[in-house]
Structure formats: structure tokens, C-alpha cells
Amino acid sequence: MARAIWTGAISFGLVNVPVKLYSATSPKTVRFHQLSSKTGARIRQKRVDPSTGDEVAYEDIVKGYELSPDRYVLIEPEELEALDPKATKTIDIEEFVEESEIDPIYYDHSYYLAPTTGGAKAYTLLLEAMREAGKVAIGRVVIRSRQQLCALRPTEGVMTMSTMLFGDEVVPPDRIDELDAVGEAEASKRELTMAQQLIDSLSAEFDPDKFRDDYRDRVLDLIERKAAGEEIAVQPEAEDTTPAPDLMAALEASLAEIRSGDSDEPAKKPAAKPRKSAAKSRSAGSSGNGSGKSGSGGASGQSKAASTSKSGSASKSRAKAKS
């Protein structure tokens, strides 16, 4: 059963909605411990003063902010405690905005909000009102002595809360020098059309269950095999030296592979053009029958007669076989 990590209330205006906070995600990262290769014992880290080589007790450690190399401002714990945000136990909503106005880059961690005992009606009212308005609530909350910006969004039967980064915590893209080349590069109309066709052919409804962490699965499989005593031989992978393909060639190849229906099956070949000898024989048949129209009918009649003769011979053969 899920365990609440915070209890408080959603506050907007004079309305308070009592809620509990639950984590909405459960990362499945495979974690390793550091061990001694000689004894197999787990490594223990120590806090050591490099100037003396002696271990420093926890109570003798202070916090310092580095101003320049080897120059620090020392901050006492009491000074930080005086600046801690007041633990109000409320999610204080400051405004409602359109969800489309929020760049997803600002979202950090996700949580579920559930009503506490007696708060179901107020919770449902807020959930339905926000869903009808199509709005997202922006507010502040203090969790573990840290004030955080947050967004409340109504989803299927539950209110979700996402902590957010503050504006100065998001790096503006204009700091990336390589992006200067984007303004200088131009795509042709044909390239753009093919890129759009490729996007259309790969478009689908998002289903998160279709995607798995393949690396994590391989790591867990390796752990299970080694735990069972299997010897694992690691084969070095050859470095890929294939040059980058031409953009148009890559687009065309990608489209051809998708249209084939299966990457293992080659794309269908175009229909073969009629040979010149067949065209000449049809032309000769037409001239021998007078007008082009009657000649065309004669050629058609000959092919039908040949087809009827073949089917008749096949029927006689089956009749003899039965007798």
C-alpha cells in the first residue's frame, strides 16, 4: 500500500482542501555498492582533513560557501535555520494558467494528491472545476524544509502535483554555441516534405507500456546469470566507422523501410514495363484486322479463347483423373 510522504492542504482564497501527498513515480535504476576487489568487503567512506590526514567527526564539520579557490564564508547551522521557510503545511495556490503556457522543461518531480478523511467533496469540486476550466494551478509548497514551486493538474480521477524549477534554474538555449549554425542552415522544400512524410508514417498514440528500459533488463539478466554461476565472456564491439549518410538518402531509405511494413522484408519492386516484342505483336494483330478498334477486340478475343482452352483442358484432365 502506498505511503503518504506529506500531509497538508491545498489553499486558494478562503478554501482549504485537506490532502495527502504520494510519490507518483518509482525509478527502477539498478544500484551497485562499492566493494574491495581483494576481500569483497563493502567500502566505507570517511571524512578526512587533507591537511592532517585525520578523520573529522561529524560534529566538527561546518558549512562553507566558496568565494574563490580556498576562500570560504562559514555559515552556522543556526543562521540557516533562521532563514528556513515556514512550514505552513499548505500548498498555496497563487494563480491559474493555461497548461499549454508551461514548457515541460520546468517540471521536476511528480506526485499524486489524495483527499484525507472528510475532504473528498472539496477535493472532487476542485478537480472538476479545474478540468472544466482547462487550467493548471501554480503555487508554492514547503517539503522537507525546502520551498518549491509547484503545478497542480487535474487528470483521470486524481489531482497531480509536479514540483517545478524556478525561472533562473533553466539554462537558456542561447548559451549553446552550436545552435548558431541552425539559423544558417536551410532545408529544401523536398527535404521538408519528406521529413513530414516520415513523421506522419511514425505517428501514433502514446502508450508508455510499449517502451521498456532495455539496458536495465540486460543488466538484471547479467546479474541473474552470474549469480547462477554462469561465466560471462564479454565480446568487444567493433567501432562503427560508417560515414553519415546524405540527408535526402537517409530520409528516402527511412520512408522505404517503413512503407515495406517490416524492416526484414525488402520494399516491393515496381511493375516491369511491357517488352517491345509484345507491343509489336499486338500492333501486327491490329493491322491484320482492319480498324484499331476491331483489332483490339480480336486481340482480346484471342486471349480469352486461349484462357478458355486452357481451363477446358484442365477440366478434362481432372475428369480423367476421377474416372
XYZ file of C-alpha atoms in Angstrom:
323
model
C 0.000 0.000 0.000
C 1.280 3.477 -0.901
C 2.592 5.575 1.968
C 1.993 9.339 2.211
C 5.148 11.446 2.379
C 3.427 14.713 3.347
C 0.082 15.784 4.807
C -1.411 19.234 4.473
C -3.996 21.178 2.469
C -4.500 22.919 -0.856
C -5.239 26.562 -0.104
C -6.754 29.087 -2.517
C -8.768 32.083 -1.420
C -10.597 31.069 1.748
C -10.920 27.443 0.646
C -8.813 24.652 2.165
C -8.789 21.142 0.708
C -7.104 18.639 3.077
C -4.807 16.273 1.136
C -2.028 13.732 1.413
C 0.963 13.647 -0.915
C 2.144 10.418 -2.573
C 5.033 9.821 -4.936
C 3.787 9.216 -8.497
C 6.990 7.634 -9.776
C 9.178 4.695 -8.797
C 12.528 4.747 -10.639
C 13.875 1.262 -11.355
C 17.559 2.160 -11.543
C 19.872 -0.779 -10.789
C 22.150 0.299 -7.935
C 25.540 -1.161 -7.106
C 27.670 -0.981 -3.957
C 31.412 -0.409 -3.994
C 33.363 -3.460 -2.797
C 37.027 -4.282 -2.283
C 38.250 -6.460 -5.169
C 40.605 -8.259 -2.754
C 38.308 -9.074 0.199
C 34.819 -8.466 -1.223
C 34.020 -6.222 1.745
C 31.891 -3.125 1.208
C 33.878 0.102 1.011
C 33.276 2.675 3.738
C 33.827 6.345 3.067
C 35.413 8.586 5.674
C 35.521 12.353 6.109
C 39.205 13.218 6.198
C 41.049 16.514 6.700
C 43.574 16.505 3.813
C 45.920 18.869 5.669
C 46.371 16.433 8.562
C 45.129 13.110 7.200
C 42.925 12.684 10.297
C 39.265 11.658 10.196
C 36.889 14.521 11.090
C 33.977 13.846 13.452
C 30.520 14.833 12.164
C 30.029 17.393 14.958
C 33.224 19.184 13.888
C 32.034 19.770 10.324
C 30.744 23.220 9.350
C 29.291 24.532 6.087
C 31.215 26.956 3.909
C 30.427 28.735 0.638
C 33.382 29.026 -1.743
C 34.026 32.596 -2.885
C 37.213 31.774 -4.785
C 39.684 28.853 -4.655
C 40.412 28.051 -0.980
C 38.426 31.089 0.267
C 35.174 30.297 2.071
C 32.442 32.062 4.009
C 31.494 29.938 7.034
C 27.765 29.634 7.772
C 26.490 28.424 11.139
C 23.526 25.979 11.308
C 21.533 28.472 13.405
C 21.902 31.120 10.716
C 20.434 28.800 8.098
C 17.620 27.673 10.393
C 16.569 31.313 10.825
C 16.151 31.551 7.043
C 14.232 28.292 6.605
C 10.794 28.791 5.008
C 7.930 28.499 7.435
C 6.451 25.014 7.313
C 2.839 26.046 6.687
C 1.621 22.551 5.707
C -0.282 24.099 2.811
C 0.020 24.204 -0.956
C -0.613 27.913 -1.519
C -2.109 28.470 -4.972
C -1.149 31.854 -6.406
C -2.665 31.706 -9.895
C -4.310 29.538 -12.541
C -2.757 29.343 -16.015
C -3.205 27.506 -19.314
C -1.268 24.224 -19.361
C -0.021 24.993 -22.878
C 1.806 28.026 -21.477
C 4.111 25.851 -19.330
C 7.173 24.443 -21.059
C 7.608 20.829 -19.792
C 11.276 21.615 -19.150
C 10.171 23.344 -15.940
C 8.619 20.168 -14.461
C 10.754 18.313 -11.922
C 9.201 15.534 -9.761
C 5.622 14.224 -9.937
C 3.240 13.387 -7.093
C -0.385 12.385 -6.504
C -2.644 14.322 -4.160
C -5.416 12.357 -2.424
C -8.123 13.680 -0.085
C -7.862 12.983 3.624
C -10.822 11.787 5.692
C -13.768 14.115 5.172
C -12.160 16.048 2.327
C -13.470 14.074 -0.654
C -16.228 16.562 -1.593
C -13.975 19.629 -1.618
C -11.293 17.639 -3.475
C -13.759 16.496 -6.158
C -15.132 20.026 -6.526
C -11.671 21.492 -7.146
C -10.746 18.627 -9.506
C -13.885 19.048 -11.640
C -13.730 22.857 -11.644
C -10.126 22.841 -12.875
C -10.920 20.213 -15.507
C -13.882 22.250 -16.808
C -11.789 25.435 -16.884
C -8.843 23.683 -18.522
C -6.491 25.379 -16.086
C -3.386 24.436 -14.103
C -2.793 25.835 -10.608
C 0.608 27.362 -9.833
C 1.607 27.602 -6.186
C 4.271 27.051 -3.553
C 4.779 24.274 -1.043
C 7.358 23.537 1.655
C 8.547 19.921 1.665
C 11.420 18.813 3.904
C 12.300 22.407 4.839
C 12.573 23.459 1.218
C 10.162 25.794 -0.516
C 9.282 24.659 -4.014
C 7.292 25.993 -6.924
C 4.608 23.532 -8.000
C 1.877 22.926 -10.563
C -1.415 21.151 -9.804
C -3.041 19.432 -12.785
C -6.357 17.554 -12.926
C -6.029 14.132 -14.565
C -8.189 10.990 -14.701
C -9.784 10.944 -11.255
C -6.757 12.333 -9.415
C -5.015 15.631 -8.819
C -1.329 15.504 -9.708
C 1.318 17.852 -8.366
C 4.601 18.483 -10.131
C 7.380 20.389 -8.434
C 8.906 22.914 -10.808
C 12.195 24.625 -11.457
C 12.364 28.369 -10.909
C 12.976 30.556 -13.932
C 16.681 31.118 -13.217
C 17.265 27.350 -12.876
C 16.556 26.680 -16.560
C 19.528 27.271 -18.849
C 18.573 29.476 -21.841
C 19.436 27.804 -25.170
C 21.268 30.882 -26.453
C 24.216 29.814 -24.286
C 24.839 26.859 -26.616
C 27.280 27.975 -29.317
C 26.468 25.129 -31.718
C 22.905 26.420 -32.108
C 24.208 29.415 -34.045
C 24.598 27.125 -37.075
C 20.855 26.342 -37.027
C 19.965 29.819 -38.276
C 22.403 29.477 -41.162
C 21.209 26.045 -42.339
C 18.264 25.857 -44.731
C 16.226 22.797 -45.701
C 14.845 22.464 -49.215
C 11.120 22.109 -49.831
C 11.623 18.490 -50.945
C 13.580 17.655 -47.796
C 10.888 19.248 -45.634
C 8.139 17.320 -47.438
C 9.927 14.008 -46.973
C 10.628 14.767 -43.305
C 6.918 15.491 -42.768
C 6.003 12.220 -44.519
C 8.398 10.341 -42.230
C 6.842 11.988 -39.166
C 3.335 11.106 -40.399
C 4.294 7.476 -41.022
C 5.701 7.169 -37.469
C 2.828 8.996 -35.769
C 0.876 7.013 -33.149
C -0.994 7.405 -29.879
C 1.412 7.439 -26.946
C 1.362 4.184 -24.975
C 4.018 4.126 -22.213
C 3.681 0.346 -21.851
C 5.228 -0.108 -25.310
C 8.587 1.157 -24.057
C 10.998 -0.606 -21.715
C 14.428 0.144 -20.325
C 16.341 -2.419 -22.393
C 19.636 -1.605 -20.693
C 18.182 -2.263 -17.239
C 16.737 -5.582 -18.459
C 20.148 -6.637 -19.806
C 21.878 -5.658 -16.558
C 19.380 -7.631 -14.446
C 19.753 -10.618 -16.778
C 23.537 -10.410 -16.418
C 23.223 -10.307 -12.608
C 20.922 -13.356 -12.552
C 23.207 -15.359 -14.853
C 26.327 -14.552 -12.855
C 24.520 -15.271 -9.572
C 23.658 -18.706 -11.010
C 27.371 -19.341 -11.639
C 27.478 -18.738 -15.371
C 30.756 -17.498 -16.840
C 30.207 -14.409 -18.983
C 32.542 -13.735 -21.905
C 32.455 -10.075 -22.920
C 32.988 -9.537 -26.642
C 34.262 -6.074 -27.597
C 32.008 -4.294 -30.043
C 33.523 -3.162 -33.317
C 33.589 0.593 -33.745
C 31.090 1.835 -36.297
C 33.032 3.679 -38.976
C 30.139 4.056 -41.415
C 30.079 7.643 -42.708
C 26.985 9.722 -42.047
C 24.545 9.292 -44.977
C 23.299 12.111 -47.162
C 20.206 13.713 -45.607
C 17.915 13.045 -48.584
C 19.206 9.482 -48.952
C 18.576 8.853 -45.237
C 15.019 10.242 -45.477
C 14.217 8.160 -48.563
C 15.659 4.986 -47.031
C 13.692 5.542 -43.808
C 10.427 6.014 -45.697
C 11.069 2.944 -47.858
C 11.739 0.803 -44.793
C 8.541 1.930 -43.039
C 6.382 1.528 -46.143
C 7.642 -2.019 -46.655
C 5.773 -2.935 -43.454
C 8.705 -4.801 -41.967
C 12.364 -3.848 -41.878
C 13.255 -7.504 -42.601
C 11.255 -7.550 -45.852
C 12.536 -5.692 -48.920
C 10.367 -2.991 -50.437
C 8.113 -4.099 -53.308
C 9.679 -3.740 -56.762
C 7.850 -1.586 -59.344
C 5.894 -3.481 -62.036
C 8.017 -4.446 -65.051
C 7.441 -2.434 -68.227
C 5.966 -4.367 -71.280
C 8.599 -5.668 -73.645
C 8.874 -4.217 -77.159
C 8.278 -7.642 -78.849
C 4.861 -7.966 -77.169
C 3.966 -4.465 -78.271
C 4.985 -5.265 -81.849
C 2.877 -8.464 -81.957
C -0.178 -6.554 -80.699
C 0.435 -3.890 -83.318
C 0.681 -6.530 -86.073
C -2.565 -8.155 -84.901
C -4.330 -4.815 -85.040
C -3.214 -4.037 -88.589
C -4.327 -7.505 -89.773
C -7.892 -6.935 -88.549
C -8.642 -3.642 -90.210
C -9.511 -0.830 -87.769
C -7.689 -0.308 -84.479
C -10.897 -0.896 -82.530
C -11.697 -4.278 -84.118
C -8.019 -5.238 -83.868
C -8.136 -4.538 -80.181
C -11.241 -6.702 -79.848
C -9.550 -9.519 -81.829
C -6.517 -9.492 -79.521
C -8.801 -9.566 -76.504
C -10.864 -12.384 -78.042
C -7.717 -14.435 -78.746
C -6.516 -14.105 -75.169
C -9.966 -15.096 -73.843
C -10.087 -18.091 -76.201
C -6.649 -19.201 -75.058
C -7.757 -18.853 -71.438
C -10.956 -20.879 -72.146
C -8.973 -23.572 -73.956
C -6.591 -23.909 -71.044
C -9.382 -24.151 -68.462
C -11.206 -26.712 -70.689
C -8.088 -28.901 -70.946
C -7.618 -28.691 -67.196
C -11.255 -29.777 -66.645
C -10.831 -32.819 -68.953
C -7.653 -33.818 -67.141
C -9.450 -33.698 -63.758
C -12.352 -35.725 -65.176
C -9.966 -38.457 -66.421
C -8.179 -38.481 -63.095
C -11.505 -39.053 -61.264
C -12.553 -41.912 -63.611
